[in-house]
Amino acid sequence: MKASDLFVKALENEGVEYIFGIPGEENLDVLESLRNSSIKLILTRHEQGAGFMAATYGRLTGKVGVCMATLGPGATNLVTPAAYANLGGMPMMMITGQKPIKTSKQGRFQIIDIVQMMQPLTKYSKQVVDGTNISSMVRESFKIAKEERPGAVHIELPEDIAAEDVEMNLFDVVHNKYPVARTCVIEDALDMIHKAKSPLLLVGAGANRTRIGNSLKDLVSCSGIPFFMTQMGKGVLDESHPNCLGTAALSSNDYLHCSIDRSDLIINVGHDVIEKPPFFMEKGGKKVIHVNFSSSEVDDTYFPQLDVVGDIACNIKALHEGLKKQKHWEFDYFLRVKEETKKHLTKYFDDDRFPLLPQRVVKKVRDALGKEDIVTLDNGVYKIWFSRNYECYAPNTMLLDNALATMGAGLPSAMMAKMLYPDKKVISVCGDGGFMMNSQELETAVRLKLDLVVIILNDSAYGMIKWKQAGMGFENFGLDYNNPDFVMYAQSYGAKGYRPSSCEDFSKTLDKVLHEKGVHLIDLAVDYSLNHKILNELLKEKECLI
Ligand SMILES: Cc1ncc(C[n+]2csc(CCOP(=O)(O)OP(=O)(O)O)c2C)c(N)n1
């Protein structure tokens, strides 16, 4: 058979349903092989769109999302999605083409060493130099992509190799199980937890991937230990639980940090240093137990006293079984801080001023969606407001990137979420800056007939950087721009556009479009004028409760 046919058969063998991408002439054999396969090709308008969709497929399913690009410029456009998947722990495979490697009359036209370029961004990056290796390379790379910590892999298939004759030789797909921590490690952890005065549980991104919510819920219920989340740990545990203290959207000095600072032991489930720190460890300060698939990576902000390494769900179960509620545990302070924090977080929830405050947008979106519906965020200052103020009740109902924290992934990730969960409502919240980085994917969304709502928070500026600039005491400079007419822009793609003129108008529009078919874009004016006051000045002035 032809090598490209074998490649596609090997992908089918791995259970691949979709390939997202933009083929070039060097992928034409693969394209032809795909035409005759069960795999659906999803054409995008930029390789970034394809990569972000593939990565999100991996994030949401635990299976490997696949994307494809041509050599040179197509492949270089996959650099950001590669970093997004690799830092974010999302299993993703990138297939890129290449000119013939045996004989070529094209000189070095478009040739970049893509394999080497991808090496620091992936767990595996190789060129196929002989078609007979295709099956083992696909099997190995899929295994590596899925294995903890999941991430990106890359295979380059040159066009002459893709056209070679090869024998069919597929490998069985094997699902590995992870080892668990030794009993003596679990005992050490239990000893630390039992001796602590005010332990807290932290839920991070790693806990989200492995869907260990139930074992964690049991642990919280039986021990009564309060918990908080990192941004990417949102949704693992129901935030309406009485023991939930909130999300560490900032690294320090938020109301929640009054509790974190008071705790003498953090049981950290699934957080690693790739996420922006939810708190800073200090020498001689509180202790941390690191519960994760791999041991902790030590840096200035994170140096746990104990690593409980191995399958998180099994290790949590073992901890739960050995854990005994202690009379000397003190949680009252945490719960008092929680009540106080709630007052601050909800202060502007009913403020009807227009343009809308980000807090008000959070409340409106929460009210408009059901518990299982999904909101995806791009990157901007609203990410802080959403992760801090939006309560999640079910896993993966808020998709955000607190690892690479790239702009431009919000819309493609929402599209992928909608494709996977057609019965859930999906809202993509973007800044005007981030939206414009991949807005061309509106065409893909319309072509795929997705029912999607996009809210653009319009401040005609890179608001996040403005907020940081003000925080550093600098003058406003260099961050303002003009936007297109987003309503007309949406219409030109075959989507519907809206520009609410009041808070009530926004509510009505949102409720209406969530029940309609098609792609809807709401150009919403946002008021960021309180960001500095609330997130910098007030937090600095706050006093933790005695
Ligand atoms: C690809 C990329 N470029 C630059 C940045 C740095 N950055 C982070 S947030 C931000 C501004 C975001 O502006 P916008 O999308 O309009 O959202 P806003 O903060 O105004 O709500 C920038 C430039 C980034 N994270 N990713």
Coordinates of C-alpha atoms in Angstrom, one line a residue, residues 86-87 89 123 146-151 178-181 185 205-207 209-210 268-274 288-298 302 304 306-313 315:
N86 CA 2.6 21.2 25.6
L87 CA 2.4 23.7 28.5
G89 CA -1.0 19.3 29.2
K123 CA 7.6 15.7 23.7
K146 CA -1.3 10.9 26.0
E147 CA 1.1 9.8 28.8
E148 CA 1.3 12.1 31.9
R149 CA 2.1 14.8 31.6
P150 CA 0.2 14.9 28.2
G151 CA 1.5 17.3 25.5
Y178 CA 0.1 4.3 36.2
P179 CA 1.9 3.2 39.3
V180 CA 0.8 4.5 42.7
A181 CA 2.7 5.9 45.7
V185 CA 4.6 7.8 51.3
A205 CA -5.0 21.6 36.3
G206 CA -3.6 18.0 36.6
A207 CA -6.7 17.1 38.7
R209 CA -7.3 16.2 33.3
T210 CA -7.8 13.0 35.1
N268 CA -1.8 20.2 46.4
V269 CA -3.6 17.9 44.0
G270 CA -2.6 18.3 40.4
H271 CA -1.0 21.7 40.4
D272 CA 2.4 22.1 38.8
V273 CA 4.6 25.1 38.3
I274 CA 3.5 25.6 34.7
V288 CA 3.1 21.6 50.9
I289 CA 2.3 18.0 49.9
H290 CA 2.5 17.6 46.1
V291 CA 0.1 15.0 44.8
N292 CA 0.6 14.5 41.1
F293 CA 1.6 12.0 38.4
S294 CA 5.2 13.2 38.4
S295 CA 7.4 14.6 41.1
S296 CA 7.5 18.4 41.8
E297 CA 9.7 20.7 39.9
V298 CA 11.4 22.9 42.4
Y302 CA 7.5 26.0 44.9
P304 CA 7.1 20.9 48.5
L306 CA 6.6 15.7 50.3
D307 CA 5.8 14.3 46.8
V308 CA 3.0 11.7 46.5
V309 CA 3.7 10.6 43.0
G310 CA 1.6 8.3 40.8
D311 CA -2.0 7.9 39.7
I312 CA -3.7 10.8 41.3
A313 CA -7.1 9.2 41.7
N315 CA -3.4 8.1 45.6

